[in-house]
Every structure is written in structure tokens, then in C-alpha cells.
Amino acid sequence: MRSRQRMFAAVMRLLLKCLRLGRRRRFKLVRQVEQLWHYGHLCLRSLLYNSFTNGDVVLDSLFEPVYWLVDHVTRWFGVVFVALVIGLTSSIVAIVYICLLPLILQTYTPAWICWHLAYGHWNLIMIVFHYYMAITTSPGHPPQAKNDLTGVSICRKCIAPKPARTHHCSICNRCVLKMDHHCPWLNNCVGHYNHRYFFSFCLFMTMGCIYCSISGWEMFRDAYAAIERMKLLEKERLQVAANQTYYQTPPPTFSFRQRAFHKSVVYLWVLCSSVALALGALTLWHAALITRGETSIERHINRKERQRLQKKGKVFRNPYSYGSWDNWKVFLGVDVPRHWLTRVLLPSPHLPHGTGLSWDLPPCVTEQRAPLLAI
């Protein structure tokens, strides 16, 4: 009996010893896996650590392939966009000359004819001039000789000093003076030397589209009604052709010239109205920026700076803003009153104030600029 108890106790001790050994081995394996995990995590953080890294940097890094694709597509398709602008504008002008102008000369009074001819041709000249100057004028770049260049920061892409209001364009792969944005419809950057041409083109193109939409509203309604009659008569003609007898006469058909005329009028009105809405909104947006003395890029920078200083109880004031009226005078290059006619209402290739490298007080500004920070 005692021998059996001793044997049972020995077996139980052996079993408990095996269980303890298994637990120790299992716990040891878990500890090894945890140590490897912490070691790998520490190595990864040490390789990728940056004190400036935050969520925005990570998001930008993830979207970098998308940015690269957009930049290259915009660069290669810029010529296509320019050709599209020229083609659509030329088609509208051709429709006006071929279809609408003879009708205007036949039905309008001499006074209205003179007004339409004068305004229409003036608006067309301003559109063509400013678009040509916007796509052919360089926006301005910092000089290659960097010895005498005063820079407020260093461009991370060019590894060169950047003057104030200068930014790097990833599509052109160059720094641009007073950069506003890269416009694919111009296949060019909008910067210091062609910003006025870009805005003037947007303004006069919007005015031209509004003019065509308002002037052609009645013609559009008549043309649209005529097209609906065409469809109805075409359906009746097919029905008559299917059940034709000797005593039935098919309805009259419209000629090719009539169809082309009505469809051209509808195309003109729809295109001009759409462009007037889209381009008009863009023009108003840039007009608001010009009024505040900002560019599209500077608006985002100034907004962040304004929020940062607001937390400190300070007020941010744009150092490049001279007041609403003076901002427009500086932007348009109006130094004397006659310049409103010769430089704004007529085509003018005059240069903007300054070189884009430094921003001294323009002579047309009547008030001193506000300080950068105010408490």
C-alpha cells in the first residue's frame, strides 16, 4: 500500500515538474518574441525619426505618387489645354461672324449695330492680347547668380535662396517670383510678370461670355424650339414613310444649313453660359485676393500665420497690402489717372512695379504700409 502511494506521489511530482518546465519554456518564448518586437520597433523609429514629422508630413508622403502623376500629366497636356482654349474661342468667334452678324445687320437699328460692333471687337482684342501675353510672358525667376541675391529662405528643391513671395513650381521645376499658381490653360506659371495678363484675360473672357449669353438669349430660345420641331417632324416623317399611301404627303424637312444654324446658336449659348459661370467664379476669387494684396499661395500661408498669432493675442497684417484701392493700382500699374485708359481699358505691355526680388513701396501708393505684426 505504501509502495503504491510512493509511486503515485512520484508520478504526480514528475507531472508537475513537466508542467512547470513547459510553462517556463512557453513564457520564455513569449518574452523572446516581445523583445524582438520592441527591438524591431525601436530600430524602425530610429531610422525614420524626425522631430518635424507629423500627420501632414505622413499624408504628403503617401500622396507623393499622386502629386507626381498630376504634375507630369499637367506638364505634358498643357499644350492640349492651350489648343482647346484657342479652338473653343475660335469656334465661338466663327459662329458669331457667320451666323449671328448677318442677322444683326439685317434686324438691329444702326445705333445697336454700332454698339455691338464696337464692344464686340474691343472685347475680342482684349481677350486675344492678354491670352497671348499670358502664355508667352515668363512669370519671372530668381537669377542664376546667387551672390547678390537676398533670400528669406532656402528652396528645398533648387537648394538656392528664395526671395520674398517666391515659391517653387513642381511642374516647371523652377522657383517663380510672386508665384500665384500653375495654370494648365496657359501652360505657364502665373507669377510676377504675367499675373496682370492672366487676370485681365479671365476678366475680359468672362465679360465676353456674359455678353454673348445675354445678347443671344432670344436666339437661343428660338433655336432650341426649332430643334424640338425638327425632332417632332422627323418622327412624323418616319411614321409617314412607314405607312405611306398615294394620298399622303410627307412633312417638310429642314435643310442642312438650317440645322447647322440652330445647333450652332445652341452650342454658342450653352458654352458661353457655362464658361461665364465657371470663369466668373474664378475671376471673383482672384479679385478678392488682389484686393487683399495676396496670391493664392499666400492666402493659405497668411491664414495659418493669422491663426498662430491669434493664439498669442496678436494680429497679423499682410506687409504687401497697401489698402484695397492702392492694391489695385499697384497690380494694374496705374501711376497717373490716364493710365486707367491706356493701361487698363486698352492693350498695354507695361511691366509691373518692382523686379519681384525686393518689395519697396511703389510710387502710386499714398499710404505707408502697415507693420507686419501689431499687438
Short mmCIF file of C-alpha atoms in Angstrom, two decimals:
data_model
loop_
_atom_site.label_atom_id
_atom_site.label_comp_id
_atom_site.label_asym_id
_atom_site.label_seq_id
_atom_site.Cartn_x
_atom_site.Cartn_y
_atom_site.Cartn_z
CA MET A 1 0.00 0.00 0.00
CA ARG A 2 2.77 2.37 0.92
CA SER A 3 4.68 1.45 -2.22
CA ARG A 4 1.65 2.37 -4.31
CA GLN A 5 1.32 5.74 -2.56
CA ARG A 6 5.02 6.44 -3.06
CA MET A 7 4.74 5.56 -6.73
CA PHE A 8 1.66 7.76 -7.16
CA ALA A 9 3.42 10.67 -5.43
CA ALA A 10 6.47 10.25 -7.63
CA VAL A 11 4.33 10.26 -10.77
CA MET A 12 2.49 13.41 -9.62
CA ARG A 13 5.77 15.18 -8.81
CA LEU A 14 7.10 14.26 -12.25
CA LEU A 15 3.93 15.51 -13.90
CA LEU A 16 4.04 18.82 -12.02
CA LYS A 17 7.69 19.23 -12.89
CA CYS A 18 6.91 18.72 -16.59
CA LEU A 19 4.09 21.25 -16.42
CA ARG A 20 6.33 23.81 -14.74
CA LEU A 21 9.02 23.24 -17.33
CA GLY A 22 6.51 23.67 -20.15
CA ARG A 23 5.25 26.91 -18.63
CA ARG A 24 8.76 28.25 -18.24
CA ARG A 25 9.60 27.41 -21.83
CA ARG A 26 6.35 28.98 -23.05
CA PHE A 27 6.85 32.14 -21.02
CA LYS A 28 10.45 32.33 -22.21
CA LEU A 29 9.33 32.09 -25.84
CA VAL A 30 6.74 34.84 -25.31
CA ARG A 31 9.36 37.07 -23.69
CA GLN A 32 11.72 36.49 -26.60
CA VAL A 33 9.00 37.44 -29.12
CA GLU A 34 8.21 40.61 -27.14
CA GLN A 35 11.87 41.56 -27.00
CA LEU A 36 12.25 41.06 -30.76
CA TRP A 37 9.13 43.15 -31.37
CA HIS A 38 10.34 46.05 -29.21
CA TYR A 39 13.79 45.85 -30.76
CA GLY A 40 12.40 45.98 -34.29
CA HIS A 41 10.07 48.85 -33.40
CA LEU A 42 12.97 50.77 -31.88
CA CYS A 43 15.14 50.17 -34.96
CA LEU A 44 12.34 51.37 -37.26
CA ARG A 45 11.76 54.53 -35.23
CA SER A 46 15.46 55.28 -35.09
CA LEU A 47 15.70 55.02 -38.88
CA LEU A 48 12.59 57.13 -39.60
CA TYR A 49 12.62 59.54 -36.67
CA ASN A 50 12.32 63.23 -37.45
CA SER A 51 11.37 65.89 -34.94
CA PHE A 52 9.39 67.74 -37.65
CA THR A 53 7.36 64.70 -38.67
CA ASN A 54 3.62 64.97 -38.07
CA GLY A 55 0.39 63.79 -39.65
CA ASP A 56 0.62 66.30 -42.52
CA VAL A 57 4.11 65.10 -43.46
CA VAL A 58 2.99 61.47 -43.46
CA LEU A 59 -0.09 62.33 -45.56
CA ASP A 60 2.02 64.28 -48.05
CA SER A 61 4.44 61.35 -48.30
CA LEU A 62 1.59 58.94 -49.01
CA PHE A 63 0.16 61.24 -51.70
CA GLU A 64 3.54 61.96 -53.29
CA PRO A 65 2.94 59.47 -56.17
CA VAL A 66 -0.39 61.18 -56.88
CA TYR A 67 1.29 64.59 -56.92
CA TRP A 68 3.98 63.27 -59.25
CA LEU A 69 1.36 61.88 -61.66
CA VAL A 70 -0.68 65.12 -61.64
CA ASP A 71 2.44 67.25 -62.22
CA HIS A 72 3.58 65.17 -65.20
CA VAL A 73 0.10 64.94 -66.73
CA THR A 74 -0.34 68.72 -66.40
CA ARG A 75 3.11 69.32 -67.89
CA TRP A 76 2.53 67.14 -70.95
CA PHE A 77 -1.11 68.12 -71.52
CA GLY A 78 -0.53 71.86 -71.21
CA VAL A 79 -0.25 72.22 -74.98
CA VAL A 80 -3.54 70.33 -75.37
CA PHE A 81 -5.28 72.69 -72.95
CA VAL A 82 -3.96 75.74 -74.80
CA ALA A 83 -5.12 74.28 -78.13
CA LEU A 84 -8.52 73.60 -76.56
CA VAL A 85 -8.88 77.22 -75.40
CA ILE A 86 -7.90 78.53 -78.84
CA GLY A 87 -10.19 76.06 -80.61
CA LEU A 88 -13.27 76.78 -78.48
CA THR A 89 -12.75 80.55 -78.65
CA SER A 90 -12.24 80.41 -82.42
CA SER A 91 -15.42 78.36 -82.85
CA ILE A 92 -17.46 80.95 -80.93
CA VAL A 93 -15.98 83.80 -82.98
CA ALA A 94 -16.69 81.91 -86.21
CA ILE A 95 -20.32 81.30 -85.23
CA VAL A 96 -20.77 84.98 -84.37
CA TYR A 97 -19.34 86.14 -87.69
CA ILE A 98 -21.02 83.52 -89.88
CA CYS A 99 -24.39 83.05 -88.22
CA LEU A 100 -25.20 85.96 -85.93
CA LEU A 101 -23.56 89.00 -87.53
CA PRO A 102 -25.63 88.86 -90.76
CA LEU A 103 -28.79 88.55 -88.66
CA ILE A 104 -27.73 91.53 -86.52
CA LEU A 105 -27.04 93.66 -89.58
CA GLN A 106 -30.48 92.85 -91.00
CA THR A 107 -32.66 93.28 -87.90
CA TYR A 108 -30.99 95.74 -85.50
CA THR A 109 -31.10 99.52 -85.61
CA PRO A 110 -27.94 101.41 -86.69
CA ALA A 111 -27.21 102.51 -83.13
CA TRP A 112 -27.35 98.95 -81.80
CA ILE A 113 -25.27 97.72 -84.73
CA CYS A 114 -22.54 100.27 -83.96
CA TRP A 115 -22.57 99.37 -80.27
CA HIS A 116 -22.35 95.63 -80.91
CA LEU A 117 -19.55 96.03 -83.46
CA ALA A 118 -17.55 98.38 -81.20
CA TYR A 119 -17.95 96.45 -77.97
CA GLY A 120 -17.62 93.00 -79.52
CA HIS A 121 -14.39 93.78 -81.36
CA TRP A 122 -12.89 95.64 -78.38
CA ASN A 123 -13.66 92.70 -76.09
CA LEU A 124 -12.20 90.24 -78.62
CA ILE A 125 -8.99 92.26 -78.99
CA MET A 126 -8.53 92.42 -75.21
CA ILE A 127 -9.07 88.65 -74.88
CA VAL A 128 -6.61 87.77 -77.63
CA PHE A 129 -3.95 90.23 -76.44
CA HIS A 130 -3.99 89.23 -72.78
CA TYR A 131 -4.12 85.50 -73.50
CA TYR A 132 -1.18 85.74 -75.88
CA MET A 133 0.81 87.77 -73.37
CA ALA A 134 -0.09 85.42 -70.50
CA ILE A 135 1.16 82.30 -72.28
CA THR A 136 4.28 83.89 -73.79
CA THR A 137 5.47 86.09 -70.89
CA SER A 138 7.76 84.45 -68.38
CA PRO A 139 6.43 84.78 -64.82
CA GLY A 140 9.93 85.65 -63.59
CA HIS A 141 12.60 83.52 -61.92
CA PRO A 142 15.37 84.28 -59.43
CA PRO A 143 18.71 84.99 -61.16
CA GLN A 144 21.23 82.20 -61.54
CA ALA A 145 23.99 84.30 -59.93
CA LYS A 146 23.21 83.92 -56.23
CA ASN A 147 25.98 86.11 -54.80
CA ASP A 148 23.97 89.34 -54.59
CA LEU A 149 20.58 87.66 -54.14
CA THR A 150 18.78 88.47 -50.92
CA GLY A 151 16.79 85.44 -49.87
CA VAL A 152 14.43 84.96 -46.95
CA SER A 153 14.58 81.16 -47.11
CA ILE A 154 16.20 78.28 -48.99
CA CYS A 155 14.33 76.30 -51.63
CA ARG A 156 14.44 72.60 -50.75
CA LYS A 157 14.19 71.61 -54.42
CA CYS A 158 16.59 74.12 -56.01
CA ILE A 159 18.88 74.34 -52.93
CA ALA A 160 19.12 78.08 -53.57
CA PRO A 161 17.99 81.29 -51.82
CA LYS A 162 14.37 82.30 -52.36
CA PRO A 163 13.39 85.99 -52.36
CA ALA A 164 10.23 87.08 -50.59
CA ARG A 165 6.96 85.83 -52.18
CA THR A 166 8.89 83.32 -54.32
CA HIS A 167 7.79 79.68 -54.44
CA HIS A 168 8.88 76.54 -56.24
CA CYS A 169 6.70 75.17 -59.05
CA SER A 170 6.88 71.37 -59.19
CA ILE A 171 5.53 71.34 -62.77
CA CYS A 172 8.03 73.85 -64.20
CA ASN A 173 10.67 72.58 -61.74
CA ARG A 174 11.81 76.16 -61.07
CA CYS A 175 11.27 78.88 -58.49
CA VAL A 176 8.80 81.54 -59.61
CA LEU A 177 8.74 85.16 -58.43
CA LYS A 178 5.49 86.07 -56.65
CA MET A 179 4.01 82.75 -57.73
CA ASP A 180 0.21 82.53 -57.71
CA HIS A 181 -0.32 79.08 -59.28
CA HIS A 182 0.48 76.99 -62.34
CA CYS A 183 -2.31 77.37 -64.87
CA PRO A 184 -2.74 74.40 -67.27
CA TRP A 185 -4.90 76.52 -69.58
CA LEU A 186 -1.90 78.79 -70.10
CA ASN A 187 0.71 76.01 -69.95
CA ASN A 188 2.63 78.52 -67.85
CA CYS A 189 3.03 79.67 -64.27
CA VAL A 190 1.21 82.78 -63.11
CA GLY A 191 3.79 84.97 -61.41
CA HIS A 192 5.14 88.47 -61.05
CA TYR A 193 5.40 89.43 -64.72
CA ASN A 194 2.24 87.81 -66.15
CA HIS A 195 -0.20 87.92 -63.22
CA ARG A 196 -1.93 91.01 -64.66
CA TYR A 197 -2.25 89.38 -68.08
CA PHE A 198 -3.82 86.27 -66.54
CA PHE A 199 -6.39 88.20 -64.51
CA SER A 200 -7.23 90.52 -67.41
CA PHE A 201 -7.76 87.53 -69.69
CA CYS A 202 -10.11 85.94 -67.14
CA LEU A 203 -11.99 89.22 -66.70
CA PHE A 204 -12.46 90.01 -70.40
CA MET A 205 -13.26 86.39 -71.29
CA THR A 206 -15.97 86.41 -68.61
CA MET A 207 -17.30 89.72 -69.91
CA GLY A 208 -17.34 88.35 -73.46
CA CYS A 209 -19.19 85.19 -72.43
CA ILE A 210 -21.76 87.18 -70.45
CA TYR A 211 -22.20 89.50 -73.44
CA CYS A 212 -22.82 86.55 -75.80
CA SER A 213 -25.17 84.85 -73.34
CA ILE A 214 -27.33 87.93 -72.80
CA SER A 215 -27.32 89.01 -76.45
CA GLY A 216 -28.08 85.53 -77.73
CA TRP A 217 -30.79 84.57 -75.22
CA GLU A 218 -33.72 85.18 -77.59
CA MET A 219 -31.89 83.49 -80.45
CA PHE A 220 -31.15 80.53 -78.19
CA ARG A 221 -34.83 80.11 -77.29
CA ASP A 222 -35.89 80.26 -80.94
CA ALA A 223 -33.13 77.86 -81.99
CA TYR A 224 -33.97 75.41 -79.21
CA ALA A 225 -37.67 75.48 -80.16
CA ALA A 226 -36.72 74.95 -83.84
CA ILE A 227 -34.60 71.91 -82.92
CA GLU A 228 -37.53 70.43 -80.99
CA ARG A 229 -39.73 70.96 -84.05
CA MET A 230 -37.08 69.24 -86.15
CA LYS A 231 -37.21 66.18 -83.92
CA LEU A 232 -41.01 66.10 -83.98
CA LEU A 233 -41.21 66.48 -87.75
CA GLU A 234 -38.52 63.86 -88.23
CA LYS A 235 -40.56 61.42 -86.17
CA GLU A 236 -43.70 62.22 -88.19
CA ARG A 237 -41.79 61.81 -91.44
CA LEU A 238 -40.60 58.35 -90.42
CA GLN A 239 -44.15 57.36 -89.46
CA VAL A 240 -45.49 58.60 -92.80
CA ALA A 241 -42.72 56.80 -94.66
CA ALA A 242 -43.66 53.55 -92.89
CA ASN A 243 -47.39 53.90 -93.67
CA GLN A 244 -47.17 55.95 -96.88
CA THR A 245 -50.05 55.93 -99.40
CA TYR A 246 -50.51 57.81 -102.63
CA TYR A 247 -52.74 60.36 -100.88
CA GLN A 248 -50.29 61.27 -98.06
CA THR A 249 -47.61 63.94 -98.35
CA PRO A 250 -44.55 63.69 -96.05
CA PRO A 251 -43.96 66.72 -93.78
CA PRO A 252 -41.33 69.22 -94.87
CA THR A 253 -37.76 68.66 -93.78
CA PHE A 254 -35.22 71.24 -92.58
CA SER A 255 -32.21 71.88 -94.74
CA PHE A 256 -28.68 71.17 -93.57
CA ARG A 257 -27.98 74.90 -93.35
CA GLN A 258 -30.98 75.45 -91.06
CA ARG A 259 -29.98 72.56 -88.82
CA ALA A 260 -26.40 73.81 -88.59
CA PHE A 261 -27.55 77.35 -87.83
CA HIS A 262 -29.85 76.39 -84.95
CA LYS A 263 -27.40 73.90 -83.43
CA SER A 264 -24.60 76.45 -83.65
CA VAL A 265 -26.67 79.02 -81.75
CA VAL A 266 -27.47 76.48 -79.02
CA TYR A 267 -23.81 75.45 -78.82
CA LEU A 268 -22.72 79.09 -78.53
CA TRP A 269 -25.16 79.92 -75.75
CA VAL A 270 -24.53 76.77 -73.69
CA LEU A 271 -20.74 77.08 -73.95
CA CYS A 272 -20.66 80.81 -73.17
CA SER A 273 -23.03 80.45 -70.22
CA SER A 274 -21.01 77.58 -68.74
CA VAL A 275 -17.71 79.39 -69.14
CA ALA A 276 -19.21 82.60 -67.74
CA LEU A 277 -20.27 80.80 -64.54
CA ALA A 278 -17.04 78.85 -64.02
CA LEU A 279 -14.59 81.53 -65.12
CA GLY A 280 -16.63 84.25 -63.44
CA ALA A 281 -16.29 82.50 -60.08
CA LEU A 282 -12.53 82.16 -60.61
CA THR A 283 -12.28 85.85 -61.57
CA LEU A 284 -14.15 86.96 -58.45
CA TRP A 285 -11.87 84.79 -56.32
CA HIS A 286 -8.74 86.37 -57.78
CA ALA A 287 -10.29 89.83 -57.50
CA ALA A 288 -10.76 89.24 -53.76
CA LEU A 289 -7.13 88.11 -53.46
CA ILE A 290 -5.88 91.18 -55.33
CA THR A 291 -7.98 93.41 -53.08
CA ARG A 292 -6.23 91.90 -50.04
CA GLY A 293 -2.80 92.06 -51.68
CA GLU A 294 -2.33 88.29 -51.66
CA THR A 295 -1.71 85.46 -54.09
CA SER A 296 -3.37 82.05 -53.97
CA ILE A 297 -0.38 80.55 -52.15
CA GLU A 298 -0.01 83.48 -49.75
CA ARG A 299 -3.65 83.19 -48.72
CA HIS A 300 -3.01 79.79 -47.14
CA ILE A 301 0.27 80.95 -45.58
CA ASN A 302 -1.30 84.12 -44.16
CA ARG A 303 -4.29 82.21 -42.81
CA LYS A 304 -2.05 79.84 -40.84
CA GLU A 305 0.07 82.74 -39.61
CA ARG A 306 -3.07 84.65 -38.60
CA GLN A 307 -4.30 81.68 -36.58
CA ARG A 308 -0.91 81.19 -34.94
CA LEU A 309 -0.65 84.82 -33.86
CA GLN A 310 -4.27 84.93 -32.76
CA LYS A 311 -3.48 82.29 -30.13
CA LYS A 312 -0.77 84.62 -28.80
CA GLY A 313 -3.10 87.60 -28.68
CA LYS A 314 -1.55 89.31 -31.70
CA VAL A 315 -2.92 90.44 -35.05
CA PHE A 316 -1.34 89.55 -38.38
CA ARG A 317 -1.20 92.20 -41.09
CA ASN A 318 -0.05 91.49 -44.61
CA PRO A 319 3.16 93.50 -45.26
CA TYR A 320 2.44 93.53 -49.01
CA SER A 321 -1.04 95.04 -48.70
CA TYR A 322 -1.34 98.81 -49.14
CA GLY A 323 -5.12 99.08 -48.86
CA SER A 324 -7.81 97.89 -51.25
CA TRP A 325 -7.63 100.78 -53.73
CA ASP A 326 -3.84 101.01 -53.73
CA ASN A 327 -3.56 97.25 -54.14
CA TRP A 328 -5.48 97.51 -57.40
CA LYS A 329 -3.38 100.44 -58.57
CA VAL A 330 -0.17 98.53 -57.86
CA PHE A 331 -1.48 95.39 -59.53
CA LEU A 332 -2.68 97.15 -62.68
CA GLY A 333 0.30 99.52 -62.82
CA VAL A 334 -1.78 102.70 -62.59
CA ASP A 335 0.51 105.58 -61.62
CA VAL A 336 -1.48 108.52 -63.03
CA PRO A 337 -5.21 108.84 -63.87
CA ARG A 338 -4.73 108.48 -67.64
CA HIS A 339 -3.30 105.00 -67.08
CA TRP A 340 -6.83 103.74 -66.38
CA LEU A 341 -7.46 104.26 -70.10
CA THR A 342 -4.08 103.48 -71.62
CA ARG A 343 -3.11 100.56 -69.34
CA VAL A 344 -6.44 99.06 -68.26
CA LEU A 345 -9.04 99.67 -70.98
CA LEU A 346 -6.55 99.35 -73.84
CA PRO A 347 -3.91 96.66 -74.52
CA SER A 348 -0.69 97.58 -72.74
CA PRO A 349 2.53 95.56 -72.31
CA HIS A 350 3.84 97.67 -69.41
CA LEU A 351 5.85 95.92 -66.71
CA PRO A 352 4.65 95.60 -63.09
CA HIS A 353 6.14 97.55 -60.22
CA GLY A 354 9.42 96.20 -58.92
CA THR A 355 11.59 93.31 -60.01
CA GLY A 356 10.00 90.63 -57.85
CA LEU A 357 13.25 90.29 -55.86
CA SER A 358 12.54 93.09 -53.38
CA TRP A 359 9.31 94.84 -52.47
CA ASP A 360 9.83 98.56 -51.98
CA LEU A 361 6.95 100.99 -51.59
CA PRO A 362 5.52 101.73 -55.10
CA PRO A 363 5.25 105.40 -56.07
CA CYS A 364 1.50 105.16 -56.64
CA VAL A 365 0.82 104.18 -53.01
CA THR A 366 -0.46 107.10 -50.96
CA GLU A 367 -0.33 105.48 -47.51
CA GLN A 368 2.55 103.86 -45.72
CA ARG A 369 2.44 100.09 -45.44
CA ALA A 370 1.23 98.57 -42.18
CA PRO A 371 3.67 96.77 -39.90
CA LEU A 372 3.93 93.03 -40.14
CA LEU A 373 2.73 92.39 -36.60
CA ALA A 374 0.53 94.51 -34.39
CA ILE A 375 -0.32 93.88 -30.77
#
